[in-house]
Amino acid sequence: QVQPIERSTVPRGAQGVEMLRLTFVRPCGGAETPIPIEEIHLQRKGLGFSSDIAGVYVVGEGDRLSSRAVVARSGALDVRLRGVTLRPCDTVPLHVVVDFSADASVAGEHRFELRGSAPILAPGAILEIASFPALLSTAHISPYRSGVVSVADLELPSRVRYGGGQVVSRIAAT
């Protein structure tokens, strides 16, 4: 099962942004031999430059399961997985995660799709791919970094009087 992640805007330099969720399900019964999932072939699409993407990798159950893959100028990339196997009755969720460059183009748009007629290399497996293309999976690059700003009211240095040039409020932003 392939599920794009609904996303709108991410800041330049954002790390670990989930772009695509893959769920592998192996029914019970049949051969007991574990089936390795070795590689996922992806295509970056959308307005924006491939250089906006610092790296792409796959995580699952909180563990990083691949080395960082670099997006080619054509948008193609192959992510090689380490130690991912499907046993009978298994459900294995994998997440395609992206690190955006700190100098990514503002207003760039990026999405990831499985590439080609055999996008997943899993020797010994016959894969049926169910996808949900109607969902949005585009990340728009914002020029701003996100964060939390706390505001506190401070005491006024004197009473407010009639006339111009008066201090009517003081705040501390952190």
PDB file of C-alpha atoms in Angstrom:
ATOM      1  CA  GLN A   1       0.000   0.000   0.000  1.00  0.00           C
ATOM      2  CA  VAL A   2       1.400   3.395  -1.002  1.00  0.00           C
ATOM      3  CA  GLN A   3       0.078   6.477   0.744  1.00  0.00           C
ATOM      4  CA  PRO A   4       1.261  10.024   0.007  1.00  0.00           C
ATOM      5  CA  ILE A   5       1.438  12.258   3.067  1.00  0.00           C
ATOM      6  CA  GLU A   6      -0.756  15.350   3.182  1.00  0.00           C
ATOM      7  CA  ARG A   7       1.552  18.300   3.599  1.00  0.00           C
ATOM      8  CA  SER A   8       1.509  21.965   2.766  1.00  0.00           C
ATOM      9  CA  THR A   9       4.566  24.021   3.687  1.00  0.00           C
ATOM     10  CA  VAL A  10       7.931  23.197   5.218  1.00  0.00           C
ATOM     11  CA  PRO A  11      10.770  25.602   6.039  1.00  0.00           C
ATOM     12  CA  ARG A  12      14.122  25.610   4.305  1.00  0.00           C
ATOM     13  CA  GLY A  13      16.472  23.168   5.981  1.00  0.00           C
ATOM     14  CA  ALA A  14      13.645  21.013   7.375  1.00  0.00           C
ATOM     15  CA  GLN A  15      14.916  17.577   8.398  1.00  0.00           C
ATOM     16  CA  GLY A  16      13.087  14.257   8.472  1.00  0.00           C
ATOM     17  CA  VAL A  17       9.974  15.370   6.564  1.00  0.00           C
ATOM     18  CA  GLU A  18       7.808  12.343   5.809  1.00  0.00           C
ATOM     19  CA  MET A  19       6.765  12.368   2.142  1.00  0.00           C
ATOM     20  CA  LEU A  20       5.502   8.862   1.414  1.00  0.00           C
ATOM     21  CA  ARG A  21       4.276   5.951   3.509  1.00  0.00           C
ATOM     22  CA  LEU A  22       4.641   2.377   2.250  1.00  0.00           C
ATOM     23  CA  THR A  23       2.981  -0.558   4.006  1.00  0.00           C
ATOM     24  CA  PHE A  24       4.062  -4.087   3.096  1.00  0.00           C
ATOM     25  CA  VAL A  25       1.673  -6.882   4.077  1.00  0.00           C
ATOM     26  CA  ARG A  26       2.512 -10.577   3.744  1.00  0.00           C
ATOM     27  CA  PRO A  27      -0.389 -12.964   4.220  1.00  0.00           C
ATOM     28  CA  CYS A  28      -0.181 -15.916   6.552  1.00  0.00           C
ATOM     29  CA  GLY A  29       0.603 -19.342   5.143  1.00  0.00           C
ATOM     30  CA  GLY A  30       2.781 -20.294   2.224  1.00  0.00           C
ATOM     31  CA  ALA A  31       6.551 -20.535   2.388  1.00  0.00           C
ATOM     32  CA  GLU A  32       8.196 -19.682   5.691  1.00  0.00           C
ATOM     33  CA  THR A  33      11.223 -18.126   3.980  1.00  0.00           C
ATOM     34  CA  PRO A  34      11.672 -14.430   4.816  1.00  0.00           C
ATOM     35  CA  ILE A  35      11.477 -12.144   1.789  1.00  0.00           C
ATOM     36  CA  PRO A  36      14.010  -9.293   1.763  1.00  0.00           C
ATOM     37  CA  ILE A  37      12.976  -5.836   0.582  1.00  0.00           C
ATOM     38  CA  GLU A  38      16.232  -4.549  -0.864  1.00  0.00           C
ATOM     39  CA  GLU A  39      15.552  -1.354  -2.807  1.00  0.00           C
ATOM     40  CA  ILE A  40      12.875   1.242  -3.541  1.00  0.00           C
ATOM     41  CA  HIS A  41      12.971   3.224  -6.808  1.00  0.00           C
ATOM     42  CA  LEU A  42      11.534   6.725  -6.469  1.00  0.00           C
ATOM     43  CA  GLN A  43      10.920   9.754  -8.669  1.00  0.00           C
ATOM     44  CA  ARG A  44      10.913  13.329  -7.395  1.00  0.00           C
ATOM     45  CA  LYS A  45       8.361  15.480  -9.218  1.00  0.00           C
ATOM     46  CA  GLY A  46       7.066  19.014  -8.966  1.00  0.00           C
ATOM     47  CA  LEU A  47       8.274  22.554  -9.420  1.00  0.00           C
ATOM     48  CA  GLY A  48      11.620  23.070  -7.784  1.00  0.00           C
ATOM     49  CA  PHE A  49      15.149  21.805  -8.179  1.00  0.00           C
ATOM     50  CA  SER A  50      16.486  18.380  -7.257  1.00  0.00           C
ATOM     51  CA  SER A  51      19.241  20.244  -5.389  1.00  0.00           C
ATOM     52  CA  ASP A  52      16.568  21.484  -2.926  1.00  0.00           C
ATOM     53  CA  ILE A  53      16.670  17.956  -1.496  1.00  0.00           C
ATOM     54  CA  ALA A  54      19.735  17.277   0.664  1.00  0.00           C
ATOM     55  CA  GLY A  55      18.897  13.594   1.049  1.00  0.00           C
ATOM     56  CA  VAL A  56      16.198  10.937   1.087  1.00  0.00           C
ATOM     57  CA  TYR A  57      16.095   7.896   3.352  1.00  0.00           C
ATOM     58  CA  VAL A  58      13.693   5.293   4.684  1.00  0.00           C
ATOM     59  CA  VAL A  59      12.739   4.792   8.332  1.00  0.00           C
ATOM     60  CA  GLY A  60      10.549   2.205   9.998  1.00  0.00           C
ATOM     61  CA  GLU A  61       9.539   1.677  13.614  1.00  0.00           C
ATOM     62  CA  GLY A  62      11.815   4.569  14.600  1.00  0.00           C
ATOM     63  CA  ASP A  63      14.918   3.046  12.976  1.00  0.00           C
ATOM     64  CA  ARG A  64      16.732   4.370   9.941  1.00  0.00           C
ATOM     65  CA  LEU A  65      16.734   1.547   7.402  1.00  0.00           C
ATOM     66  CA  SER A  66      18.775   3.050   4.572  1.00  0.00           C
ATOM     67  CA  SER A  67      21.706   5.269   3.833  1.00  0.00           C
ATOM     68  CA  ARG A  68      21.025   8.749   2.519  1.00  0.00           C
ATOM     69  CA  ALA A  69      20.141   8.689  -1.175  1.00  0.00           C
ATOM     70  CA  VAL A  70      20.765  11.717  -3.379  1.00  0.00           C
ATOM     71  CA  VAL A  71      18.226  12.828  -5.982  1.00  0.00           C
ATOM     72  CA  ALA A  72      19.646  12.843  -9.525  1.00  0.00           C
ATOM     73  CA  ARG A  73      19.096  15.848 -11.764  1.00  0.00           C
ATOM     74  CA  SER A  74      16.389  13.824 -13.566  1.00  0.00           C
ATOM     75  CA  GLY A  75      14.596  13.388 -10.225  1.00  0.00           C
ATOM     76  CA  ALA A  76      15.281   9.644 -10.058  1.00  0.00           C
ATOM     77  CA  LEU A  77      16.727   7.966  -7.002  1.00  0.00           C
ATOM     78  CA  ASP A  78      17.185   4.470  -5.642  1.00  0.00           C
ATOM     79  CA  VAL A  79      17.050   3.894  -1.899  1.00  0.00           C
ATOM     80  CA  ARG A  80      18.860   0.729  -0.781  1.00  0.00           C
ATOM     81  CA  LEU A  81      17.430  -0.809   2.374  1.00  0.00           C
ATOM     82  CA  ARG A  82      19.261  -2.675   5.145  1.00  0.00           C
ATOM     83  CA  GLY A  83      17.762  -5.575   7.070  1.00  0.00           C
ATOM     84  CA  VAL A  84      14.131  -5.226   5.939  1.00  0.00           C
ATOM     85  CA  THR A  85      12.408  -8.595   5.583  1.00  0.00           C
ATOM     86  CA  LEU A  86       8.829  -9.811   5.344  1.00  0.00           C
ATOM     87  CA  ARG A  87       7.873 -12.963   7.198  1.00  0.00           C
ATOM     88  CA  PRO A  88       4.484 -14.680   6.955  1.00  0.00           C
ATOM     89  CA  CYS A  89       1.724 -12.650   8.699  1.00  0.00           C
ATOM     90  CA  ASP A  90       3.958  -9.529   8.792  1.00  0.00           C
ATOM     91  CA  THR A  91       2.883  -5.937   8.258  1.00  0.00           C
ATOM     92  CA  VAL A  92       5.898  -3.673   7.770  1.00  0.00           C
ATOM     93  CA  PRO A  93       5.353   0.104   7.543  1.00  0.00           C
ATOM     94  CA  LEU A  94       8.131   2.140   5.905  1.00  0.00           C
ATOM     95  CA  HIS A  95       8.351   5.918   5.648  1.00  0.00           C
ATOM     96  CA  VAL A  96      10.184   7.821   2.906  1.00  0.00           C
ATOM     97  CA  VAL A  97      11.718  10.815   4.675  1.00  0.00           C
ATOM     98  CA  VAL A  98      13.393  13.886   3.164  1.00  0.00           C
ATOM     99  CA  ASP A  99      15.951  16.399   4.413  1.00  0.00           C
ATOM    100  CA  PHE A 100      15.578  19.748   2.636  1.00  0.00           C
ATOM    101  CA  SER A 101      18.596  21.904   1.897  1.00  0.00           C
ATOM    102  CA  ALA A 102      19.099  25.036   3.995  1.00  0.00           C
ATOM    103  CA  ASP A 103      19.284  27.050   0.761  1.00  0.00           C
ATOM    104  CA  ALA A 104      16.326  25.366  -0.990  1.00  0.00           C
ATOM    105  CA  SER A 105      14.482  27.532  -3.512  1.00  0.00           C
ATOM    106  CA  VAL A 106      11.590  29.410  -1.951  1.00  0.00           C
ATOM    107  CA  ALA A 107       8.210  28.241  -3.284  1.00  0.00           C
ATOM    108  CA  GLY A 108       9.693  24.996  -4.644  1.00  0.00           C
ATOM    109  CA  GLU A 109       7.238  22.122  -4.768  1.00  0.00           C
ATOM    110  CA  HIS A 110       8.315  18.508  -4.301  1.00  0.00           C
ATOM    111  CA  ARG A 111       6.551  15.176  -4.238  1.00  0.00           C
ATOM    112  CA  PHE A 112       7.743  11.583  -4.479  1.00  0.00           C
ATOM    113  CA  GLU A 113       6.262   8.664  -6.368  1.00  0.00           C
ATOM    114  CA  LEU A 114       7.281   5.086  -6.990  1.00  0.00           C
ATOM    115  CA  ARG A 115       9.239   4.890 -10.270  1.00  0.00           C
ATOM    116  CA  GLY A 116       8.913   2.378 -13.084  1.00  0.00           C
ATOM    117  CA  SER A 117       7.045  -0.860 -13.585  1.00  0.00           C
ATOM    118  CA  ALA A 118       9.021  -2.643 -10.825  1.00  0.00           C
ATOM    119  CA  PRO A 119       9.595   0.084  -8.229  1.00  0.00           C
ATOM    120  CA  ILE A 120      10.413  -2.254  -5.341  1.00  0.00           C
ATOM    121  CA  LEU A 121      13.200  -4.820  -5.435  1.00  0.00           C
ATOM    122  CA  ALA A 122      12.117  -7.791  -3.304  1.00  0.00           C
ATOM    123  CA  PRO A 123      13.560 -11.043  -4.696  1.00  0.00           C
ATOM    124  CA  GLY A 124      11.096 -13.929  -4.481  1.00  0.00           C
ATOM    125  CA  ALA A 125       8.041 -11.732  -3.981  1.00  0.00           C
ATOM    126  CA  ILE A 126       5.120 -10.904  -6.236  1.00  0.00           C
ATOM    127  CA  LEU A 127       4.029  -7.426  -5.223  1.00  0.00           C
ATOM    128  CA  GLU A 128       0.615  -5.878  -5.690  1.00  0.00           C
ATOM    129  CA  ILE A 129       0.796  -2.123  -5.270  1.00  0.00           C
ATOM    130  CA  ALA A 130      -2.283  -0.284  -4.038  1.00  0.00           C
ATOM    131  CA  SER A 131      -1.956   3.486  -4.051  1.00  0.00           C
ATOM    132  CA  PHE A 132      -4.010   6.506  -3.200  1.00  0.00           C
ATOM    133  CA  PRO A 133      -3.085   9.103  -5.858  1.00  0.00           C
ATOM    134  CA  ALA A 134      -5.942  11.433  -4.919  1.00  0.00           C
ATOM    135  CA  LEU A 135      -4.125  12.501  -1.745  1.00  0.00           C
ATOM    136  CA  LEU A 136      -1.705  15.415  -1.865  1.00  0.00           C
ATOM    137  CA  SER A 137       1.934  14.724  -1.082  1.00  0.00           C
ATOM    138  CA  THR A 138       3.506  17.985  -2.190  1.00  0.00           C
ATOM    139  CA  ALA A 139       5.807  19.930   0.129  1.00  0.00           C
ATOM    140  CA  HIS A 140       6.092  23.662  -0.570  1.00  0.00           C
ATOM    141  CA  ILE A 141       9.276  25.378   0.606  1.00  0.00           C
ATOM    142  CA  SER A 142       8.828  28.416   2.843  1.00  0.00           C
ATOM    143  CA  PRO A 143      11.528  31.057   3.336  1.00  0.00           C
ATOM    144  CA  TYR A 144      10.931  30.977   7.087  1.00  0.00           C
ATOM    145  CA  ARG A 145      12.029  28.550   9.732  1.00  0.00           C
ATOM    146  CA  SER A 146       9.294  27.355  12.007  1.00  0.00           C
ATOM    147  CA  GLY A 147       9.491  27.471  15.773  1.00  0.00           C
ATOM    148  CA  VAL A 148       7.804  28.643  18.926  1.00  0.00           C
ATOM    149  CA  VAL A 149       7.688  32.237  20.100  1.00  0.00           C
ATOM    150  CA  SER A 150       6.708  32.981  23.699  1.00  0.00           C
ATOM    151  CA  VAL A 151       5.426  36.439  24.626  1.00  0.00           C
ATOM    152  CA  ALA A 152       5.274  37.876  28.146  1.00  0.00           C
ATOM    153  CA  ASP A 153       3.850  41.242  29.267  1.00  0.00           C
ATOM    154  CA  LEU A 154       6.293  43.480  31.135  1.00  0.00           C
ATOM    155  CA  GLU A 155       5.668  46.285  33.630  1.00  0.00           C
ATOM    156  CA  LEU A 156       5.343  49.794  32.164  1.00  0.00           C
ATOM    157  CA  PRO A 157       8.149  52.175  33.241  1.00  0.00           C
ATOM    158  CA  SER A 158       5.589  54.898  34.100  1.00  0.00           C
ATOM    159  CA  ARG A 159       1.891  55.681  33.946  1.00  0.00           C
ATOM    160  CA  VAL A 160       0.369  56.251  30.508  1.00  0.00           C
ATOM    161  CA  ARG A 161      -0.396  59.937  29.922  1.00  0.00           C
ATOM    162  CA  TYR A 162      -2.152  61.841  27.218  1.00  0.00           C
ATOM    163  CA  GLY A 163       0.019  62.831  24.235  1.00  0.00           C
ATOM    164  CA  GLY A 164       2.420  61.374  21.687  1.00  0.00           C
ATOM    165  CA  GLY A 165       5.551  59.341  22.344  1.00  0.00           C
ATOM    166  CA  GLN A 166       4.095  57.370  25.239  1.00  0.00           C
ATOM    167  CA  VAL A 167       4.957  53.761  26.095  1.00  0.00           C
ATOM    168  CA  VAL A 168       1.632  51.925  26.185  1.00  0.00           C
ATOM    169  CA  SER A 169       2.849  48.346  26.206  1.00  0.00           C
ATOM    170  CA  ARG A 170       6.034  46.344  26.785  1.00  0.00           C
ATOM    171  CA  ILE A 171       6.561  42.721  25.883  1.00  0.00           C
ATOM    172  CA  ALA A 172       9.393  40.213  25.969  1.00  0.00           C
ATOM    173  CA  ALA A 173       9.505  37.772  23.046  1.00  0.00           C
ATOM    174  CA  THR A 174      11.615  34.612  23.351  1.00  0.00           C
TER     175      THR A 174
END
